Coordinates of C-alpha atoms in Angstrom, one line a residue:
M1 CA -65.5 27.3 -26.4
P2 CA -66.8 29.4 -29.3
P3 CA -69.7 28.0 -31.3
S4 CA -68.9 25.2 -33.7
R5 CA -68.7 26.3 -37.3
T6 CA -68.4 22.9 -39.0
I7 CA -69.5 19.3 -38.5
S8 CA -66.0 18.3 -37.5
E9 CA -65.8 20.9 -34.7
L10 CA -69.3 20.0 -33.4
L11 CA -68.5 16.3 -33.1
F12 CA -65.6 17.1 -30.8
A13 CA -67.2 20.0 -29.0
D14 CA -70.3 18.0 -28.1
P15 CA -69.1 14.4 -27.8
A16 CA -71.0 11.3 -26.9
P17 CA -69.6 8.8 -24.4
P18 CA -66.6 7.1 -26.2
T19 CA -68.0 3.6 -25.5
D20 CA -71.3 4.3 -27.3
H21 CA -71.8 2.5 -30.5
A22 CA -71.4 5.0 -33.3
V23 CA -71.7 2.9 -36.5
T24 CA -72.6 -0.7 -37.0
R25 CA -72.9 -2.9 -40.0
L26 CA -76.0 -5.2 -40.0
G27 CA -75.5 -8.9 -40.7
R28 CA -77.7 -11.4 -42.5
D29 CA -80.0 -11.6 -39.5
D30 CA -80.6 -7.9 -39.7
R31 CA -78.9 -7.3 -36.4
P32 CA -75.7 -5.4 -35.7
E33 CA -72.7 -7.5 -36.7
L34 CA -69.6 -5.2 -36.7
V35 CA -69.3 -2.0 -34.7
L36 CA -67.1 1.1 -34.4
R37 CA -67.6 2.9 -31.1
R38 CA -67.7 6.6 -30.7
G39 CA -64.2 7.0 -29.4
E40 CA -62.6 4.8 -32.1
L41 CA -64.6 6.6 -34.8
L42 CA -63.3 10.1 -33.8
R43 CA -59.8 8.7 -33.4
E44 CA -59.9 7.2 -36.9
V45 CA -61.3 10.4 -38.4
E46 CA -58.3 12.4 -36.9
R47 CA -55.8 9.8 -38.1
V48 CA -57.1 9.6 -41.7
A49 CA -57.6 13.3 -41.8
R50 CA -53.9 13.8 -40.9
S51 CA -52.9 11.5 -43.8
L52 CA -55.1 13.4 -46.2
H53 CA -53.6 16.7 -45.0
D54 CA -50.0 15.5 -45.2
G55 CA -50.7 14.2 -48.7
G56 CA -51.5 17.7 -49.8
F57 CA -55.2 17.0 -50.5
A58 CA -56.8 19.7 -48.4
G59 CA -59.0 21.9 -50.7
R60 CA -58.9 19.3 -53.4
P61 CA -61.5 16.6 -54.5
V62 CA -61.1 13.2 -52.9
L63 CA -63.2 10.4 -54.4
I64 CA -64.9 7.9 -52.0
P65 CA -66.3 5.1 -54.2
E66 CA -67.5 2.9 -51.4
R67 CA -70.4 0.6 -50.7
N68 CA -72.6 1.2 -47.6
G69 CA -70.0 0.4 -44.9
I70 CA -68.1 1.8 -41.9
E71 CA -65.2 2.8 -44.1
Y72 CA -67.6 5.2 -46.0
V73 CA -68.5 7.0 -42.7
V74 CA -64.8 7.3 -41.6
G75 CA -63.7 8.4 -45.0
F76 CA -66.3 11.1 -45.4
L77 CA -65.8 12.6 -42.0
A78 CA -62.0 12.5 -42.5
C79 CA -62.4 14.5 -45.7
L80 CA -64.4 17.1 -43.9
R81 CA -61.9 17.3 -41.1
A82 CA -59.0 17.7 -43.5
G83 CA -60.7 20.3 -45.5
C84 CA -61.0 18.2 -48.6
M85 CA -63.9 18.2 -51.1
A86 CA -65.5 14.7 -50.6
V87 CA -66.8 13.2 -53.8
T88 CA -69.1 10.3 -52.9
A89 CA -69.9 7.7 -55.5
H90 CA -70.9 4.0 -55.9
P91 CA -68.2 1.7 -57.1
P92 CA -68.6 -0.1 -60.4
R93 CA -69.6 -3.7 -60.4
A94 CA -68.1 -6.5 -62.4
G95 CA -71.3 -6.6 -64.5
G96 CA -71.2 -2.9 -65.3
G97 CA -72.2 0.4 -63.6
G98 CA -69.0 2.2 -64.4
A99 CA -70.4 4.9 -66.7
R100 CA -71.6 7.1 -63.9
L101 CA -68.4 6.7 -61.9
A102 CA -66.3 7.5 -65.0
A103 CA -68.4 10.7 -65.6
I104 CA -67.9 11.7 -62.0
V105 CA -64.1 11.2 -62.2
R106 CA -64.0 13.2 -65.5
N107 CA -66.0 16.0 -64.0
S108 CA -64.5 16.2 -60.5
R109 CA -60.8 15.4 -61.4
P110 CA -60.1 13.9 -58.0
A111 CA -56.6 14.3 -56.6
A112 CA -57.0 11.1 -54.6
V113 CA -59.3 8.1 -54.1
L114 CA -60.0 6.8 -50.6
A115 CA -61.3 3.2 -50.6
T116 CA -60.9 -0.3 -49.2
P117 CA -58.4 -2.6 -51.0
G118 CA -61.3 -4.7 -52.4
I119 CA -62.9 -1.7 -54.0
L120 CA -59.7 -0.5 -55.5
E121 CA -59.1 -4.0 -57.0
T122 CA -62.6 -4.0 -58.5
I123 CA -62.0 -0.6 -60.1
D124 CA -58.7 -1.8 -61.6
R125 CA -60.3 -4.9 -62.9
V126 CA -63.5 -3.4 -64.5
A127 CA -62.2 0.1 -65.4
P128 CA -58.4 -0.1 -65.4
E129 CA -58.0 3.4 -67.0
L130 CA -60.3 5.2 -64.6
L131 CA -57.9 6.2 -61.9
V132 CA -54.7 6.8 -63.9
G133 CA -52.8 9.6 -62.3
V134 CA -55.0 9.6 -59.2
D135 CA -53.3 9.0 -55.8
R136 CA -54.7 5.9 -54.0
L137 CA -55.3 5.8 -50.3
S138 CA -56.3 2.3 -49.1
Y139 CA -58.2 2.1 -45.9
E140 CA -60.0 -0.4 -43.7
A141 CA -61.8 0.5 -40.5
P142 CA -60.9 -1.2 -37.2
A143 CA -64.4 -2.4 -36.6
V144 CA -64.9 -5.4 -34.3
P145 CA -67.7 -7.9 -33.8
V146 CA -70.4 -6.5 -31.6
A147 CA -69.9 -9.2 -29.0
K148 CA -66.3 -8.1 -28.5
A149 CA -66.9 -4.3 -28.4
D150 CA -66.6 -4.1 -24.6
G151 CA -63.0 -3.1 -24.3
P152 CA -61.7 0.0 -22.5
A153 CA -62.8 3.4 -23.7
V154 CA -60.7 5.2 -26.3
E155 CA -60.7 8.9 -25.6
P156 CA -60.4 10.8 -28.9
V157 CA -57.7 13.4 -29.0
I158 CA -57.9 16.5 -31.2
D159 CA -54.9 17.0 -33.5
D160 CA -54.2 20.6 -32.6
S161 CA -51.7 20.9 -35.5
L162 CA -54.6 20.3 -37.9
A163 CA -56.6 23.4 -38.5
W164 CA -60.4 23.3 -38.4
P165 CA -61.9 23.5 -41.9
D166 CA -63.3 26.8 -43.3
P167 CA -67.1 26.9 -43.1
E168 CA -67.2 28.7 -46.5
A169 CA -65.1 26.0 -48.2
V170 CA -66.8 23.3 -50.3
G171 CA -66.9 20.1 -48.2
L172 CA -69.0 17.9 -50.6
L173 CA -69.6 17.6 -54.3
Q174 CA -73.0 15.9 -54.5
Y175 CA -73.7 14.3 -57.8
T176 CA -77.5 14.3 -58.0
S177 CA -78.2 16.7 -60.9
G178 CA -77.6 16.6 -64.6
S179 CA -77.3 13.6 -66.9
T180 CA -75.0 10.6 -66.6
R181 CA -72.9 12.0 -69.4
D182 CA -72.8 15.6 -68.1
P183 CA -73.3 15.6 -64.4
A184 CA -73.8 18.8 -62.5
P185 CA -72.3 18.4 -59.0
V186 CA -73.8 20.5 -56.2
A187 CA -71.1 22.3 -54.3
I188 CA -72.1 22.0 -50.6
T189 CA -70.0 24.0 -48.1
Q190 CA -68.9 22.9 -44.7
G191 CA -71.3 25.5 -43.3
N192 CA -74.2 24.2 -45.3
L193 CA -73.7 20.7 -43.9
L194 CA -73.7 22.1 -40.3
A195 CA -76.7 24.3 -40.8
N196 CA -78.9 21.5 -42.3
G197 CA -77.5 18.9 -39.8
I198 CA -78.3 21.1 -36.8
A199 CA -81.8 21.7 -38.1
M200 CA -82.4 17.9 -38.4
R201 CA -80.8 17.3 -35.0
D202 CA -83.0 19.8 -33.3
L203 CA -86.2 18.6 -34.9
F204 CA -85.4 14.9 -34.3
S205 CA -84.0 15.0 -30.8
R206 CA -86.7 17.3 -29.4
E207 CA -88.1 14.5 -27.3
G208 CA -84.7 13.1 -26.4
R209 CA -85.7 9.7 -27.7
S210 CA -83.6 6.6 -27.4
G211 CA -82.9 4.2 -30.3
G212 CA -80.8 4.5 -33.4
T213 CA -81.0 4.8 -37.2
V214 CA -81.3 2.2 -39.8
C215 CA -80.0 3.2 -43.3
W216 CA -80.5 1.2 -46.5
M217 CA -80.3 4.3 -48.6
P218 CA -77.0 4.6 -50.5
L219 CA -74.5 6.8 -48.8
Y220 CA -73.6 8.4 -52.1
H221 CA -77.1 9.9 -52.1
D222 CA -77.9 12.9 -49.9
M223 CA -80.8 11.2 -48.2
G224 CA -78.5 8.5 -46.8
L225 CA -75.4 10.6 -46.3
I226 CA -76.9 13.8 -44.7
G227 CA -80.5 12.8 -43.8
L228 CA -79.4 9.6 -41.9
M229 CA -75.7 9.5 -41.3
I230 CA -74.9 13.1 -40.3
S231 CA -78.1 13.5 -38.4
S232 CA -77.5 10.3 -36.4
L233 CA -74.0 11.4 -35.5
L234 CA -75.2 14.8 -34.3
V235 CA -78.1 13.2 -32.3
K236 CA -75.6 10.8 -30.8
I237 CA -77.4 7.6 -31.6
P238 CA -76.1 4.4 -33.3
F239 CA -76.1 4.4 -37.1
H240 CA -76.9 0.9 -38.5
L241 CA -76.0 0.3 -42.1
M242 CA -77.4 -2.2 -44.5
E243 CA -76.8 -2.5 -48.3
P244 CA -79.4 -1.0 -50.6
E245 CA -79.6 -4.3 -52.5
A246 CA -80.7 -6.1 -49.3
F247 CA -83.7 -3.8 -49.1
A248 CA -84.4 -4.0 -52.9
M249 CA -84.4 -7.8 -52.8
R250 CA -86.4 -8.2 -49.6
P251 CA -88.0 -5.0 -48.2
I252 CA -89.0 -6.9 -45.0
R253 CA -85.3 -6.7 -44.0
W254 CA -85.6 -3.0 -43.5
L255 CA -88.5 -3.4 -41.2
R256 CA -86.9 -6.3 -39.3
A257 CA -83.8 -4.2 -38.8
M258 CA -86.0 -1.4 -37.4
S259 CA -87.7 -3.9 -35.1
N260 CA -84.5 -5.7 -34.0
T261 CA -82.5 -2.6 -33.2
R262 CA -85.5 -0.7 -31.7
A263 CA -84.4 2.2 -34.1
S264 CA -86.4 5.4 -34.0
Y265 CA -85.2 7.0 -37.2
S266 CA -85.1 6.0 -40.8
G267 CA -86.7 6.8 -44.2
G268 CA -86.7 6.7 -47.9
P269 CA -88.7 7.7 -51.0
C270 CA -92.4 7.0 -51.3
F271 CA -91.8 3.9 -53.5
A272 CA -89.9 2.2 -50.6
Y273 CA -93.0 2.3 -48.4
D274 CA -95.1 1.0 -51.3
L275 CA -92.7 -2.0 -51.6
C276 CA -93.0 -2.7 -47.9
V277 CA -96.8 -3.1 -48.3
S278 CA -96.8 -5.0 -51.6
R279 CA -93.9 -7.3 -51.0
T280 CA -94.5 -8.4 -47.4
T281 CA -96.9 -10.9 -46.1
E282 CA -98.9 -11.1 -42.9
E283 CA -96.5 -13.9 -41.8
D284 CA -93.6 -11.5 -42.5
R285 CA -95.2 -8.8 -40.4
A286 CA -96.3 -10.9 -37.5
G287 CA -93.2 -10.5 -35.3
L288 CA -92.5 -6.9 -36.0
D289 CA -92.4 -4.2 -33.3
L290 CA -92.2 -0.8 -34.9
S291 CA -93.4 1.2 -31.9
N292 CA -90.1 2.9 -31.4
W293 CA -90.0 4.2 -35.0
R294 CA -91.1 7.8 -34.6
F295 CA -89.4 9.5 -37.5
A296 CA -89.9 7.9 -40.9
F297 CA -89.1 10.6 -43.4
N298 CA -90.8 10.2 -46.8
G299 CA -89.6 12.4 -49.7
A300 CA -87.5 12.6 -52.9
E301 CA -90.5 12.1 -55.1
P302 CA -94.2 13.0 -55.2
I303 CA -95.9 11.6 -52.1
K304 CA -99.2 9.9 -52.7
P305 CA -101.9 10.0 -50.0
E306 CA -102.8 6.4 -50.9
S307 CA -99.2 5.3 -50.0
L308 CA -99.3 7.0 -46.6
A309 CA -102.7 5.5 -45.8
Q310 CA -101.7 2.0 -46.9
F311 CA -98.5 1.9 -44.9
Q312 CA -100.3 3.2 -41.8
R313 CA -103.1 0.7 -42.2
T314 CA -100.6 -2.2 -42.7
F315 CA -98.0 -1.4 -40.1
G316 CA -100.0 0.7 -37.6
P317 CA -101.0 -2.6 -35.9
R318 CA -97.2 -3.2 -35.4
G319 CA -96.9 0.0 -33.5
F320 CA -95.9 2.3 -36.3
R321 CA -96.8 6.0 -35.8
G322 CA -94.0 8.0 -37.4
M323 CA -94.6 8.9 -41.0
M324 CA -93.0 12.2 -41.8
P325 CA -93.8 13.6 -45.3
C326 CA -91.0 16.0 -46.2
Y327 CA -89.4 17.9 -49.0
G328 CA -85.7 18.4 -49.7
L329 CA -83.1 18.6 -52.5
A330 CA -79.3 18.5 -52.7
E331 CA -79.1 22.2 -53.7
H332 CA -80.5 23.0 -50.2
T333 CA -78.0 20.4 -48.7
L334 CA -81.1 18.3 -48.0
L335 CA -84.1 19.1 -45.8
V336 CA -86.4 22.0 -46.6
S337 CA -89.7 21.1 -44.9
V338 CA -91.1 18.3 -42.8
R339 CA -94.1 17.4 -40.7
R340 CA -93.6 18.2 -37.1
E341 CA -93.9 15.6 -34.3
G342 CA -97.2 15.9 -32.6
E343 CA -98.9 17.1 -35.7
P344 CA -101.2 14.8 -37.8
I345 CA -100.3 13.5 -41.2
R346 CA -102.4 15.7 -43.5
Y347 CA -103.4 15.7 -47.1
R348 CA -105.7 18.2 -48.8
I349 CA -108.6 17.5 -51.1
A350 CA -108.2 20.2 -53.8
D351 CA -110.1 21.1 -56.9
R352 CA -108.5 19.8 -60.1
T353 CA -109.8 22.6 -62.3
A354 CA -108.4 25.2 -60.0
L355 CA -105.1 23.3 -59.9
D356 CA -104.9 23.6 -63.7
Q357 CA -105.5 27.3 -63.3
G358 CA -102.6 27.7 -60.9
R359 CA -104.5 27.6 -57.6
L360 CA -104.5 25.1 -54.7
A361 CA -108.2 25.4 -53.8
V362 CA -108.6 23.2 -50.8
D363 CA -112.0 21.8 -50.1
R364 CA -111.1 20.0 -46.9
T365 CA -108.2 18.5 -45.0
I366 CA -107.9 14.8 -44.2
E367 CA -105.8 13.5 -41.2
I368 CA -104.4 10.0 -42.0
D369 CA -104.6 7.2 -39.4
E370 CA -105.1 3.5 -39.5
S371 CA -108.7 3.8 -40.5
T372 CA -108.1 6.2 -43.4
T373 CA -109.3 5.2 -46.9
V374 CA -108.2 7.7 -49.5
E375 CA -111.2 8.6 -51.6
H376 CA -112.2 11.8 -53.3
E377 CA -114.9 12.8 -55.7
P378 CA -114.5 13.3 -59.5
G379 CA -112.8 16.5 -60.2
K380 CA -110.8 16.5 -57.0
I381 CA -107.2 15.5 -56.2
G382 CA -105.3 14.7 -53.0
V383 CA -102.2 16.7 -52.2
V384 CA -99.9 15.7 -49.3
A385 CA -98.8 18.4 -46.9
C386 CA -95.0 18.4 -46.5
G387 CA -94.9 20.5 -43.3
P388 CA -93.5 23.9 -42.6
G389 CA -89.9 24.9 -43.4
I390 CA -87.0 24.1 -41.1
P391 CA -86.0 26.8 -38.6
D392 CA -83.9 29.8 -39.7
H393 CA -84.7 29.2 -43.4
E394 CA -87.3 30.7 -45.7
I395 CA -89.6 29.3 -48.3
V396 CA -91.2 31.6 -50.8
V397 CA -93.5 30.6 -53.7
R398 CA -93.0 32.9 -56.7
D399 CA -94.3 33.5 -60.2
P400 CA -91.7 31.6 -62.3
S401 CA -91.6 34.4 -64.9
S402 CA -91.5 37.6 -62.9
G403 CA -90.0 36.2 -59.7
Q404 CA -92.7 38.0 -57.7
R405 CA -94.0 36.5 -54.4
L406 CA -97.4 34.7 -54.6
E407 CA -100.0 34.7 -52.0
E408 CA -101.0 31.6 -50.0
G409 CA -102.8 29.0 -52.2
R410 CA -101.2 30.2 -55.5
I411 CA -99.1 27.7 -57.3
G412 CA -95.6 28.8 -58.4
E413 CA -91.9 28.0 -58.2
V414 CA -90.6 27.1 -54.8
T415 CA -87.7 29.3 -53.9
L416 CA -85.5 29.1 -50.8
R417 CA -83.2 31.3 -48.8
G418 CA -81.0 30.4 -45.8
P419 CA -77.7 28.9 -44.6
S420 CA -78.5 25.5 -46.2
V421 CA -78.5 26.9 -49.7
A422 CA -75.5 25.5 -51.6
S423 CA -72.8 27.7 -53.1
G424 CA -73.7 26.5 -56.6
Y425 CA -72.7 23.9 -59.1
H426 CA -69.0 23.0 -59.3
G427 CA -67.5 24.2 -62.6
R428 CA -70.9 25.2 -64.0
D429 CA -71.0 29.0 -63.8
E430 CA -73.9 29.6 -66.1
L431 CA -76.1 27.0 -64.4
T432 CA -75.1 28.4 -61.0
A433 CA -76.1 31.9 -62.1
D434 CA -79.5 30.7 -63.3
T435 CA -80.3 28.5 -60.2
F436 CA -78.8 30.6 -57.4
P437 CA -79.6 34.3 -58.2
P438 CA -78.2 36.9 -55.8
V439 CA -81.5 38.8 -56.1
L440 CA -85.0 37.5 -56.9
G441 CA -88.1 39.5 -57.3
G442 CA -86.3 42.4 -55.7
D443 CA -85.4 40.3 -52.6
P444 CA -81.7 40.0 -51.8
G445 CA -80.4 36.4 -51.6
P446 CA -78.7 34.3 -52.6
W447 CA -81.9 32.4 -53.5
L448 CA -82.3 28.9 -54.7
R449 CA -84.7 28.4 -57.6
T450 CA -85.7 24.8 -57.1
G451 CA -87.6 24.3 -60.4
D452 CA -90.3 22.6 -58.4
L453 CA -93.9 23.8 -58.4
G454 CA -95.7 24.2 -55.1
A455 CA -98.0 26.2 -52.9
M456 CA -98.2 27.1 -49.3
F457 CA -101.4 26.5 -47.3
E458 CA -101.9 26.9 -43.6
G459 CA -98.2 27.0 -43.1
D460 CA -97.4 23.8 -44.9
L461 CA -95.6 23.4 -48.2
H462 CA -97.4 21.3 -50.9
V463 CA -95.2 20.1 -53.8
L464 CA -97.0 19.6 -57.1
G465 CA -94.2 18.6 -59.6
R466 CA -91.4 19.9 -61.7
L467 CA -91.7 23.3 -63.5
K468 CA -89.9 21.9 -66.5
D469 CA -92.2 18.9 -66.6
L470 CA -95.4 21.0 -66.8
M471 CA -97.5 20.3 -69.8
I472 CA -99.9 22.8 -71.4
V473 CA -103.1 21.3 -72.9
D474 CA -105.7 23.5 -74.4
G475 CA -104.4 26.4 -72.2
R476 CA -104.5 24.3 -69.0
N477 CA -101.6 23.4 -66.8
V478 CA -101.4 19.6 -66.6
H479 CA -99.0 18.1 -64.0
P480 CA -97.4 14.8 -65.1
A481 CA -97.3 13.5 -61.5
D482 CA -101.1 14.0 -61.3
V483 CA -101.7 12.0 -64.5
E484 CA -99.2 9.3 -63.4
A485 CA -101.0 8.8 -60.1
T486 CA -104.3 8.4 -62.0
L487 CA -102.9 6.0 -64.6
E488 CA -101.3 3.8 -62.0
S489 CA -104.7 2.3 -61.1
A490 CA -106.0 2.2 -64.7
H491 CA -105.0 -1.4 -65.4
P492 CA -103.7 -4.3 -63.3
S493 CA -100.4 -4.5 -65.3
V494 CA -99.4 -1.0 -64.2
D495 CA -97.4 -1.4 -61.1
G496 CA -97.6 1.8 -58.9
G497 CA -94.7 4.2 -59.4
R498 CA -93.6 2.7 -62.7
I499 CA -95.1 5.1 -65.2
A500 CA -93.7 8.2 -66.8
V501 CA -95.8 10.9 -68.6
F502 CA -94.3 13.7 -70.6
A503 CA -94.9 16.0 -73.6
V504 CA -93.3 15.2 -76.9
G505 CA -92.9 17.1 -80.1
D506 CA -90.6 20.0 -81.1
V507 CA -92.9 23.1 -81.1
L508 CA -90.2 25.3 -82.4
A509 CA -89.8 23.0 -85.4
G510 CA -93.5 23.3 -86.2
E511 CA -94.6 20.0 -84.5
S512 CA -97.6 19.8 -82.3
E513 CA -96.9 19.0 -78.6
T514 CA -98.6 15.8 -77.6
I515 CA -98.5 13.6 -74.6
A516 CA -96.7 10.3 -74.3
V517 CA -96.7 7.7 -71.6
V518 CA -94.1 5.0 -70.9
V519 CA -95.3 2.1 -68.8
E520 CA -93.0 -0.3 -67.0
L521 CA -94.5 -3.7 -66.5
G522 CA -94.4 -5.3 -63.1
R523 CA -92.2 -8.4 -62.8
A524 CA -95.0 -10.8 -62.3
V525 CA -97.0 -9.5 -65.2
H526 CA -93.9 -9.5 -67.4
R527 CA -93.1 -13.1 -66.5
D528 CA -96.7 -14.3 -67.1
W529 CA -97.0 -12.5 -70.5
R530 CA -93.7 -14.0 -71.7
R531 CA -95.1 -17.5 -71.0
D532 CA -98.4 -16.8 -72.8
P533 CA -98.4 -14.9 -76.1
D534 CA -102.2 -14.9 -76.2
A535 CA -102.2 -13.1 -72.8
V536 CA -99.9 -10.5 -74.2
T537 CA -102.3 -9.7 -77.0
R538 CA -105.3 -9.5 -74.7
G539 CA -103.3 -7.6 -72.1
M540 CA -102.0 -5.0 -74.4
E541 CA -105.4 -4.3 -75.9
G542 CA -106.9 -3.8 -72.4
L543 CA -103.9 -1.8 -71.2
F544 CA -103.9 0.7 -74.1
G545 CA -107.7 1.1 -74.0
D546 CA -107.8 1.6 -70.2
L547 CA -104.9 4.1 -70.2
R548 CA -106.5 6.2 -73.0
G549 CA -110.0 6.1 -71.5
T550 CA -108.8 7.0 -68.0
A551 CA -106.6 9.9 -69.2
S552 CA -109.5 11.3 -71.2
A553 CA -112.2 10.8 -68.6
V554 CA -110.2 12.2 -65.6
H555 CA -107.9 14.7 -67.1
G556 CA -109.4 15.6 -70.5
I557 CA -106.2 14.7 -72.3
R558 CA -105.4 12.5 -75.2
L559 CA -102.4 10.1 -75.1
S560 CA -100.8 10.2 -78.5
R561 CA -98.2 7.5 -77.8
I562 CA -98.1 4.6 -75.3
V563 CA -94.8 2.7 -74.9
V564 CA -94.4 -0.5 -72.8
V565 CA -91.1 -1.5 -71.4
G566 CA -89.9 -4.3 -69.2
P567 CA -89.0 -4.2 -65.5
G568 CA -86.2 -1.6 -64.9
G569 CA -86.8 0.0 -68.3
I570 CA -87.6 3.5 -67.0
P571 CA -84.6 5.6 -66.0
R572 CA -84.5 6.5 -62.3
T573 CA -82.4 8.7 -60.0
T574 CA -80.1 7.2 -57.4
S575 CA -83.0 7.4 -54.9
G576 CA -85.4 5.5 -57.3
K577 CA -87.4 8.5 -58.5
I578 CA -88.5 8.4 -62.2
R579 CA -86.6 10.6 -64.5
R580 CA -89.1 11.9 -67.0
A581 CA -86.7 14.0 -69.1
A582 CA -84.2 11.1 -69.3
T583 CA -87.1 8.8 -70.3
R584 CA -88.2 11.2 -73.0
D585 CA -84.7 11.6 -74.3
A586 CA -84.1 7.8 -74.3
L587 CA -87.3 7.3 -76.2
A588 CA -86.4 9.9 -78.8
A589 CA -82.9 8.4 -79.2
G590 CA -84.2 4.8 -79.5
D591 CA -82.4 3.8 -76.3
L592 CA -85.5 2.3 -74.6
Q593 CA -86.0 -1.4 -74.8
V594 CA -89.5 -1.2 -76.2
L595 CA -91.7 -4.3 -75.8
H596 CA -94.9 -2.9 -77.3
E597 CA -96.1 0.4 -78.6
E598 CA -99.2 2.1 -79.8
D599 CA -98.7 5.4 -81.6
S600 CA -101.8 7.3 -82.7
R601 CA -99.7 10.1 -84.4
C602 CA -99.0 7.8 -87.4

């Protein structure tokens, strides 16, 4: 058989035993409740793909507005098999949440929507005009209770009359870029999905480990869909699904699911690991066994050395050894670089002054284990190593202006080349031309300009923030993520990860560029301050003073404006990462629900 060119081909060419559990839904006890075995999964994919093909939807967008469930998995794989462009999205809720879905529908113009009857009913109730003129395909997966999943094997049969999809065709429109009103969908080809999926499969299955995957990340986000779902199917291990809300309400449920299922693979953004530390107790942790968890990817936002060390100290006694700092983005399908198994978790102690001058000047390297306490002298900063690039792909750090390659240790724009680089942005030709140049710095591409700042050191990529977020203060480069990390510990009311720093002021209009910070209070502090007006007055005075003093002492910068908002007040991406530009725009438009403010510009 010739080499597989798409995910669909590979699933049939390299099958797992048909009685193996492919996808399960976790119940309230954080154990598998419903299951679809491997044979039934592939049979359902062929059946639904045939319906999509016969309906004339091949090559056209098909919306999948589902919650984390078995139907999502079948629907997405069926779209790939039929040659459709899958458009993944979260359904609206009765209380709202329809604005993003409406924008996705306007932008993608789906020919059909594939969802369960309950989801279709919800959309009709809360957004009755949303799907006018869109064909509806109702689907429910034939999942069974785990206790009854011992019937005879179902051998999947390939529908020979259904052609395999073209690897150059767009298989997924991934809505992770752009604003809610004007989304910029990344057009990911069938070949992109296979290339990134195989890279993850080969890195993850190197030791042939047993176990499965637990996923609380939403499947409409690339970390859940590609990083967990596709990789699990290719590695041939069970894929255990839980709702994102279950994790958000009680982070211990993620850890219990990992322990109960003996899963070896999972992950999420850095804030998720912080929540597991801050919102679990010793009593919660007492019964956990995380010794099988060997691949815990950590990415999607700046990774803090303190977070890695805290999680390892807290859960190392429960057997955890698998933290995998990584870097990825939708425009590269997902994964770009990751720590390799067998290598230590590293962060570099670097000179802050050199960083401001565009150099990653490393004083020493720290290897994180259960005994690590993150400390560094004044004038130094800790930068996490995100590992080397994935095989058969290239990472080049370049001067953002000239596009020329920079030597090791120089900070510049991270650019990428390889089979995972997406074909562009769907319907956004100008943005595609800017982001995916065919030639860059004289090197033939296509290349992906990530817009991220980074540096290579000893073979590892180090990500330092967004190019467009960079602030210039007295001729120095000031990185918002660096300032945010410092200010998070400036005052007790600042809950880690809930602060946004950015430049304000229209320079072209003659205004001076100054630095503003938006602080999102933690829920406990917000609740206490609402009960005690005097505490608010005292707290605000201390908060404003500590933030200004810390920013000045550590970074040599002056905060011109400090804005305080309540829990949930700072805009975030679907993965929970703070959106600085959106926060700045919302502040300028008066859309933030401001609780308190101190503005020294007045």
